[in-house]
XYZ file of C-alpha atoms in Angstrom:
555
model
C -0.162 1.010 34.465
C 0.262 -2.479 35.597
C 0.015 -5.239 33.300
C 1.185 -9.243 33.972
C 2.291 -11.703 31.243
C 3.735 -14.944 32.214
C 7.346 -14.253 32.962
C 6.537 -10.407 32.640
C 5.464 -7.549 34.965
C 5.531 -4.438 33.563
C 5.894 -1.213 35.482
C 5.518 1.998 34.369
C 6.789 4.439 36.640
C 8.269 7.945 36.752
C 8.918 6.963 32.538
C 10.790 3.978 33.428
C 10.309 0.341 32.397
C 10.925 -2.499 34.473
C 10.748 -6.235 33.604
C 10.451 -8.979 36.102
C 12.677 -11.444 33.932
C 16.492 -10.729 33.793
C 16.241 -11.074 29.551
C 14.491 -7.649 28.993
C 15.471 -5.707 32.744
C 16.567 -2.264 31.249
C 18.721 -2.042 34.747
C 17.198 1.169 35.695
C 17.901 0.348 39.557
C 15.648 -2.596 38.916
C 17.323 -6.372 39.999
C 15.028 -9.136 38.792
C 15.451 -12.692 38.910
C 17.074 -14.124 36.057
C 14.638 -15.663 33.621
C 14.494 -19.483 33.714
C 14.451 -19.674 29.988
C 17.511 -18.029 29.125
C 20.254 -20.574 29.418
C 23.643 -20.739 29.182
C 25.787 -18.990 28.164
C 24.031 -15.724 27.614
C 22.059 -15.316 30.611
C 24.406 -12.946 32.330
C 24.388 -10.534 29.173
C 22.919 -7.200 29.655
C 20.423 -5.276 27.610
C 21.904 -4.946 23.709
C 21.946 -1.378 23.430
C 23.914 -0.946 26.555
C 26.949 -2.593 24.889
C 27.157 1.039 22.573
C 29.759 3.376 23.989
C 27.823 6.078 23.176
C 31.304 8.791 23.929
C 32.717 6.977 20.621
C 29.744 6.838 18.979
C 27.241 9.168 20.092
C 25.059 9.163 16.946
C 25.018 5.044 16.664
C 21.231 4.297 17.403
C 19.653 0.062 17.386
C 16.277 -0.073 16.366
C 13.813 -2.741 16.104
C 11.042 -3.172 13.189
C 7.226 -4.422 14.722
C 3.507 -3.686 14.116
C 1.752 -0.939 15.818
C -0.440 -3.884 16.604
C 2.017 -5.653 18.281
C 3.562 -3.010 20.084
C 0.444 -1.802 21.244
C -0.485 -5.010 22.932
C 2.276 -4.216 25.373
C 3.491 -7.692 25.798
C 6.652 -9.363 25.386
C 7.535 -8.425 22.039
C 6.990 -4.744 23.262
C 9.175 -5.340 26.308
C 12.057 -6.969 24.222
C 12.114 -3.889 21.653
C 11.869 -0.764 24.442
C 14.471 -2.861 26.692
C 17.010 -3.864 23.990
C 16.809 -0.948 21.280
C 16.861 2.780 21.215
C 13.948 3.494 18.691
C 11.132 1.153 17.178
C 10.027 1.586 13.549
C 6.706 0.404 12.337
C 6.973 0.271 8.144
C 3.944 0.219 6.377
C 1.626 0.387 9.764
C 2.047 3.748 9.925
C 1.764 4.608 5.824
C -0.748 6.349 4.379
C -2.248 3.271 3.020
C -3.019 2.089 6.949
C -4.497 5.343 7.966
C -6.354 7.283 4.901
C -9.755 5.691 3.899
C -11.073 6.810 -0.098
C -12.953 9.942 1.374
C -9.593 10.851 2.805
C -10.539 10.670 6.356
C -7.537 9.823 8.235
C -7.536 7.550 11.146
C -4.467 8.313 13.597
C -5.762 6.590 16.547
C -3.253 3.729 16.800
C -0.645 6.242 16.006
C -1.429 8.233 19.071
C -2.245 5.281 21.680
C 1.719 4.501 20.744
C 3.206 7.939 20.605
C 1.229 8.479 23.871
C 2.778 5.435 25.254
C 6.104 5.918 24.236
C 6.030 9.754 26.063
C 4.978 7.299 29.354
C 8.357 5.515 28.991
C 10.805 7.518 27.748
C 10.674 5.446 23.795
C 11.391 6.829 20.784
C 9.973 5.946 17.200
C 11.940 6.454 13.766
C 8.972 7.230 11.633
C 7.694 5.137 8.750
C 7.849 6.744 4.861
C 5.871 9.424 4.486
C 5.450 9.014 0.778
C 5.995 6.063 -1.307
C 4.580 4.038 -4.365
C 3.527 1.333 -2.567
C 1.537 1.445 0.819
C -0.133 4.330 -0.066
C -3.596 5.773 0.186
C -4.650 4.532 -3.209
C -7.790 5.148 -2.918
C -7.582 8.340 -1.600
C -5.803 9.476 -4.436
C -7.820 8.329 -6.925
C -11.087 9.754 -5.384
C -8.766 12.973 -5.479
C -7.976 12.877 -9.438
C -11.002 11.659 -10.936
C -12.622 13.163 -13.739
C -15.037 15.857 -12.808
C -18.757 16.260 -13.423
C -20.301 18.315 -15.744
C -23.244 19.585 -16.999
C -24.447 17.636 -19.941
C -27.111 18.227 -22.861
C -29.552 15.323 -23.954
C -28.465 14.223 -27.649
C -31.480 13.147 -29.652
C -30.616 9.824 -31.583
C -32.109 7.660 -34.010
C -36.054 6.740 -34.177
C -37.532 3.904 -35.849
C -41.387 4.709 -36.798
C -43.257 1.097 -37.688
C -46.114 2.735 -38.337
C -44.431 4.292 -41.576
C -43.033 0.193 -42.519
C -44.377 -2.127 -44.557
C -41.285 -4.733 -44.284
C -38.905 -5.102 -41.139
C -35.531 -5.142 -42.037
C -34.130 -5.369 -38.642
C -31.872 -8.644 -37.043
C -33.845 -11.247 -35.789
C -31.222 -12.969 -33.281
C -32.069 -16.964 -33.125
C -33.193 -19.059 -35.567
C -37.220 -19.965 -34.582
C -37.495 -16.103 -34.033
C -40.318 -13.974 -36.107
C -40.592 -10.635 -36.334
C -42.580 -8.920 -39.041
C -44.936 -5.510 -39.804
C -48.629 -5.943 -39.854
C -51.549 -4.526 -39.456
C -52.934 -3.915 -35.863
C -55.141 -2.060 -33.985
C -55.918 -0.032 -37.214
C -52.002 0.797 -38.008
C -48.731 -0.688 -39.042
C -46.780 -2.304 -36.230
C -43.694 -4.584 -35.764
C -45.371 -7.716 -34.391
C -42.869 -9.999 -32.436
C -44.007 -14.093 -32.371
C -43.491 -16.559 -29.808
C -39.725 -17.261 -28.501
C -37.872 -14.375 -30.240
C -34.996 -12.607 -29.880
C -35.500 -9.593 -31.856
C -33.575 -6.242 -32.272
C -36.384 -3.131 -32.345
C -34.096 -0.546 -32.837
C -30.224 -0.664 -33.987
C -27.320 0.684 -36.124
C -26.241 3.437 -34.190
C -22.823 3.472 -32.608
C -22.514 3.768 -28.855
C -20.062 5.422 -26.487
C -19.467 3.004 -23.393
C -19.451 5.970 -21.060
C -22.515 7.754 -22.015
C -26.192 6.580 -20.723
C -28.794 5.454 -23.259
C -32.533 6.110 -23.234
C -34.425 4.070 -25.240
C -38.195 4.565 -25.398
C -40.716 2.342 -26.852
C -44.505 1.897 -27.290
C -45.884 -1.662 -26.692
C -49.280 -3.479 -26.646
C -50.134 -7.332 -26.479
C -53.672 -9.153 -26.677
C -52.986 -10.522 -22.719
C -50.978 -10.025 -19.875
C -46.931 -10.846 -20.571
C -44.027 -10.176 -19.700
C -40.520 -10.177 -21.791
C -36.682 -9.257 -21.240
C -34.927 -6.458 -22.389
C -31.112 -5.926 -23.642
C -29.089 -3.081 -24.345
C -25.709 -3.622 -26.309
C -24.971 -6.411 -24.189
C -26.169 -5.473 -20.971
C -29.414 -7.125 -19.746
C -31.720 -4.528 -18.417
C -33.778 -5.517 -15.277
C -37.389 -4.902 -15.221
C -39.691 -4.547 -12.172
C -41.405 -7.538 -12.915
C -40.483 -11.383 -11.330
C -36.758 -12.600 -12.665
C -36.147 -8.817 -13.929
C -38.777 -9.139 -16.727
C -40.544 -6.388 -17.909
C -44.766 -6.617 -17.623
C -46.992 -5.571 -19.989
C -50.455 -5.434 -19.066
C -53.373 -6.425 -22.053
C -55.271 -4.232 -23.988
C -53.400 -0.546 -24.351
C -50.343 0.732 -25.613
C -48.038 1.323 -23.076
C -44.854 3.241 -23.046
C -41.666 1.976 -21.837
C -38.685 3.697 -21.178
C -35.276 1.956 -20.796
C -32.008 3.461 -19.709
C -28.760 1.833 -20.152
C -24.891 1.772 -20.919
C -23.669 -0.297 -23.196
C -21.788 -3.631 -22.181
C -18.012 -3.368 -22.046
C -16.315 -3.684 -25.496
C -19.329 -3.300 -27.626
C -19.912 -0.275 -29.748
C -22.993 -1.458 -31.603
C -25.930 0.004 -30.401
C -28.897 -1.783 -30.115
C -31.970 -2.470 -27.845
C -33.469 -6.561 -28.206
C -36.694 -7.730 -27.141
C -37.117 -11.170 -25.837
C -40.260 -12.966 -25.936
C -40.959 -16.382 -24.045
C -43.191 -18.997 -25.227
C -46.813 -18.224 -26.367
C -46.247 -14.889 -26.182
C -46.441 -11.890 -29.457
C -45.616 -8.473 -28.251
C -46.522 -5.719 -30.512
C -43.982 -2.288 -30.924
C -44.938 1.007 -32.848
C -42.018 3.686 -32.792
C -39.041 3.711 -30.862
C -36.543 6.416 -30.222
C -32.941 6.046 -28.547
C -30.894 9.556 -27.069
C -28.432 9.408 -24.652
C -26.526 11.431 -22.000
C -22.735 11.901 -23.098
C -20.355 11.229 -20.299
C -20.758 13.992 -18.111
C -17.597 13.970 -16.813
C -14.138 15.767 -17.895
C -10.331 14.898 -17.117
C -8.790 17.390 -14.679
C -6.349 19.609 -16.374
C -3.061 19.611 -15.505
C -2.853 22.285 -13.687
C -6.127 20.996 -11.217
C -4.257 17.589 -10.603
C -0.973 19.404 -9.702
C -3.537 21.498 -7.437
C -4.826 18.427 -6.174
C -2.068 16.548 -5.331
C -0.410 19.916 -3.638
C -3.489 19.507 -1.474
C -3.131 15.771 -0.653
C 0.561 16.534 0.276
C -0.391 18.829 2.687
C -3.372 17.422 4.033
C -1.253 14.201 5.072
C 1.759 15.912 6.388
C -0.655 18.162 8.431
C -2.313 14.873 9.687
C 0.859 13.133 10.503
C 2.492 15.916 12.409
C -0.456 17.283 14.361
C -0.383 13.764 16.030
C 2.785 13.685 16.343
C 3.393 16.869 18.127
C 7.197 16.809 17.156
C 7.890 13.031 18.997
C 8.927 11.572 15.982
C 12.314 13.383 14.703
C 13.687 10.971 12.079
C 11.374 9.639 9.370
C 11.912 8.121 6.161
C 10.520 10.927 3.628
C 10.638 8.667 0.580
C 10.542 5.525 0.098
C 11.797 3.057 -3.347
C 11.478 5.483 -5.843
C 13.849 4.215 -8.020
C 12.977 2.031 -11.011
C 15.424 -0.274 -12.554
C 13.609 -0.991 -15.490
C 13.654 2.827 -16.885
C 16.442 4.382 -18.139
C 17.331 7.898 -18.392
C 19.461 9.701 -21.684
C 22.238 9.938 -19.230
C 22.341 6.547 -18.036
C 20.740 7.164 -14.560
C 17.582 4.952 -13.750
C 14.306 7.011 -13.418
C 12.080 7.686 -10.724
C 9.177 5.058 -10.816
C 5.800 6.109 -12.654
C 2.116 4.438 -13.034
C -0.220 3.934 -15.533
C -2.584 2.583 -13.338
C -2.847 4.765 -10.813
C -1.530 7.750 -8.993
C 1.912 8.192 -7.860
C 2.692 11.327 -6.498
C 5.965 12.071 -8.894
C 3.216 11.334 -11.460
C 1.843 14.689 -11.095
C 4.101 16.833 -9.087
C 7.283 15.643 -11.547
C 10.376 13.605 -11.143
C 12.655 16.709 -10.118
C 10.066 18.358 -8.199
C 8.868 15.383 -6.316
C 11.498 15.346 -3.440
C 11.581 19.301 -2.782
C 7.394 19.462 -2.549
C 7.123 16.699 0.332
C 10.129 17.598 1.734
C 8.846 21.101 2.276
C 5.721 20.054 3.252
C 6.704 17.875 5.841
C 8.937 20.119 7.234
C 6.457 23.143 7.425
C 4.319 20.998 8.853
C 6.348 19.700 11.315
C 7.651 22.844 12.742
C 3.728 24.210 12.594
C 2.994 21.194 15.089
C 5.293 21.946 17.732
C 8.585 20.123 16.340
C 11.862 21.259 17.114
C 13.326 21.789 12.994
C 16.983 21.676 14.106
C 16.411 17.767 15.448
C 13.987 17.106 12.463
C 16.026 14.794 10.006
C 14.581 13.087 7.330
C 15.785 10.022 5.276
C 15.337 8.800 1.721
C 15.000 4.874 2.020
C 15.783 2.041 -0.539
C 16.715 -1.563 -1.490
C 19.251 -3.160 -3.782
C 21.673 -0.142 -3.148
C 24.609 -3.016 -3.516
C 24.160 -2.102 -7.427
C 26.657 0.444 -7.455
C 24.369 2.109 -10.429
C 21.490 2.077 -8.368
C 23.006 4.261 -5.486
C 24.509 6.404 -8.129
C 21.079 7.143 -9.795
C 19.744 7.424 -6.009
C 22.078 10.317 -5.373
C 21.770 11.647 -8.302
C 18.097 12.213 -7.769
C 18.918 13.366 -3.995
C 21.165 16.172 -5.643
C 18.760 17.304 -8.190
C 16.228 17.740 -5.178
C 18.987 18.955 -2.961
C 19.715 21.773 -5.429
C 15.972 22.649 -5.113
C 16.148 23.235 -0.955
C 14.798 19.887 -0.270
C 15.624 18.812 3.314
C 17.496 15.090 2.891
C 19.366 14.584 5.549
C 20.394 10.754 4.801
C 19.776 7.641 3.353
C 18.204 4.557 4.731
C 19.670 1.214 2.593
C 17.561 -1.780 3.315
C 19.453 -4.756 3.530
C 19.246 -8.107 1.935
C 21.635 -9.952 3.395
C 22.395 -13.893 3.392
C 25.590 -16.158 4.872
C 26.640 -19.331 2.505
C 28.538 -22.045 3.813
C 30.100 -21.880 0.516
C 33.460 -19.943 0.731
C 33.764 -18.430 -2.326
C 29.930 -17.194 -2.316
C 30.846 -15.731 1.544
C 33.755 -13.809 0.610
C 31.541 -12.302 -2.462
C 28.900 -11.874 0.361
C 31.603 -9.338 2.497
C 32.994 -7.822 -0.749
C 29.779 -6.937 -1.579
C 28.937 -5.798 1.722
C 32.214 -3.309 1.845
C 31.807 -1.714 -0.920
C 28.294 -0.932 -0.241
C 29.190 0.680 2.493
C 32.282 1.989 1.304
C 29.634 3.523 -1.284
C 27.432 4.966 1.042
C 30.221 6.584 3.086
C 31.082 8.320 -0.028
C 27.786 10.174 -0.450
C 28.288 12.082 2.864
C 24.844 11.588 4.168
C 23.658 10.488 7.250
C 23.531 6.333 6.796
C 21.051 3.846 8.163
C 20.738 0.346 7.827
C 17.569 -1.441 7.926
C 15.907 -4.782 7.533
C 19.259 -6.249 9.141
C 18.158 -9.644 8.986
C 20.155 -12.278 7.682
C 19.376 -15.607 6.112
C 21.674 -18.734 6.239
C 22.105 -20.501 3.003
C 23.790 -24.059 2.926
C 26.991 -24.760 0.313
C 24.503 -25.830 -2.326
C 22.646 -22.087 -1.767
C 19.182 -23.879 -0.108
C 17.950 -22.021 2.908
C 18.416 -23.380 6.194
C 15.488 -22.997 8.187
C 14.661 -22.790 11.677
C 13.692 -26.032 12.713
C 16.774 -27.266 10.892
C 19.805 -24.996 12.263
C 22.297 -26.310 14.035
C 24.705 -24.449 17.314
C 27.383 -24.757 15.426
C 25.400 -23.086 11.999
C 24.112 -20.465 14.554
C 27.222 -19.534 15.721
C 28.681 -18.806 12.091
C 25.588 -16.514 11.009
C 25.520 -14.991 14.276
C 29.521 -14.171 13.326
C 28.442 -12.631 10.262
C 25.894 -10.519 12.072
C 29.105 -9.462 14.211
C 31.259 -8.636 11.189
C 28.206 -6.453 9.277
C 28.143 -4.298 12.557
C 31.701 -3.957 12.973
C 32.144 -3.113 9.121
C 29.406 -0.240 9.469
C 30.805 1.214 13.152
C 34.318 1.116 10.870
C 33.522 1.982 7.408
C 30.887 4.520 7.969
C 32.072 7.881 9.472
C 30.792 8.207 13.663
C 29.424 11.355 12.707
C 27.152 9.544 9.774
C 25.812 7.038 11.629
C 22.278 7.186 11.792
C 22.048 3.636 12.926
C 20.920 -0.164 12.711
C 17.544 -1.853 12.110
C 16.768 -5.231 13.366
C 14.015 -6.620 10.677
C 13.168 -9.146 13.325
C 13.968 -9.501 16.551
C 12.752 -13.077 16.751
C 12.996 -16.221 14.625
C 10.679 -16.394 12.074
C 10.860 -19.655 9.872
C 14.570 -18.449 8.906
C 17.077 -18.229 12.168
C 17.196 -14.464 11.944
C 16.467 -13.436 15.479
C 18.254 -12.312 18.363
C 15.944 -14.769 20.106
C 14.418 -18.086 19.147
C 10.663 -19.217 20.343
C 11.410 -22.093 22.208
C 8.177 -24.210 24.349
C 8.694 -23.967 28.404
C 6.101 -26.838 29.192
C 4.584 -29.593 27.839
C 0.848 -27.105 27.693
C 2.379 -25.765 24.257
C 3.541 -22.678 26.400
C 6.090 -20.558 24.219
C 9.043 -17.822 25.214
C 11.985 -16.665 23.731
C 15.402 -17.420 24.475
C 18.431 -15.544 23.791
C 20.327 -16.928 20.408
C 24.244 -16.793 19.515
C 23.178 -13.554 17.755
C 22.163 -11.744 20.682
C 25.381 -12.723 22.207
C 26.955 -11.014 18.541
C 25.139 -7.850 18.646
C 26.064 -7.251 22.192
C 30.078 -7.927 21.379
C 29.802 -6.078 18.119
C 27.993 -3.294 19.275
C 30.856 -3.290 22.575
C 33.944 -3.311 20.069
C 34.865 -6.844 20.631
């Protein structure tokens, strides 16, 4: 494999990655000329991950998050991630919502490509959440849990025989409309006049889920067309513009099949005539097929979701073949708006779509999915001694939310769920206001201390810090000064050092950078800079790159 890009030549051989710019050189017996876009004083720094003392911090890893598409391009972001970080996480792009369609077909092609490539270069992946409430295969779950079709019998409904009528007591809906019982073809009929809108049968209640069949006999003295409306729904005929055609001179049977409009419970069938058209109606009758679906029973829903859990785990782990050994098992399950009797936050539940825990039950959610994922991991070649499951959650600086998370993990642990760690999603800011920044640091330190007390492995993800001025306004990437960038970098270093100090070394599962390069915010280890007048852009190291190197190296 040999791909050449500007300032970037990737050569994959014997599992080693060599890159022709010092910025991404992993130093595996490879010497490269310095990348001319890397500026003093950062050009002599080594790849970030090399600064970790693996003897003192054997469990500490440094991760980066990318999308599968971005990674599989094998361009600059790919090289930066592989060279400078221990593992790569792929967020929502490896979750079931991206992989499973409404029919349950699973497309793992992109996942297989990246895992095969990782094998070639000895790279590692941190597994995307296996189970969550967002970014799940909602269409598939809706299909699986949909009501079951059943056999139903046709129900005879109302009958109106105008041959036996002497007066019309039905509804004429428009002011100029005319309808009356007249003698026609030697019998009494309902005659509907020109430009009329008349209900030829009404006064019955409709079920919005039922399908109704209305049958009537009609005759006219010339070829005509008319419109039909059933309980608020226009019913298309096979004539021009959806009209219903009637040939002159003979009685014709019409069969109208339709459901009522949404929200309409008043049953009727209405005939609408145009200018110069008269139509005669004999007998009208309506019946229906009741809704031919029934909700799944509680046991059927439970069996269905257990099937889905196993099918999804089997699919992921079959492609994985034991290569990813650390996963987020469950993502963002805690609902801070729902409080239990014991004061703890409940898990999230939904009335509009299926959440796994809605069917499995909150107490069984963790154990069921952990058992299925663990079983599938081992079945498809994984070493169970290497497998680690994390529960990922945001907002854990809220002590009650963390306490609630540990409450649920405790319940799941008692039911033998495999839960090894917590992946705390950070939401950090640096403030120029001293009091605010002191509070930021205090909140961070309290979070780390509380996480350390859980006794679980601790991973910090979404490790991006936004810069706020003294008034609380965000300072974007185009406005930030070198001095401000350095203050931001110093805070990155502070967070890293506090993690390495406050979290016991045997519980340090690592840090994961949310964005390697600047976005609209100056969050990157690299900034994007133009390198010529043709609009060509490259990445250059920022003070944050240096801060990572120094902090990870214990400086």
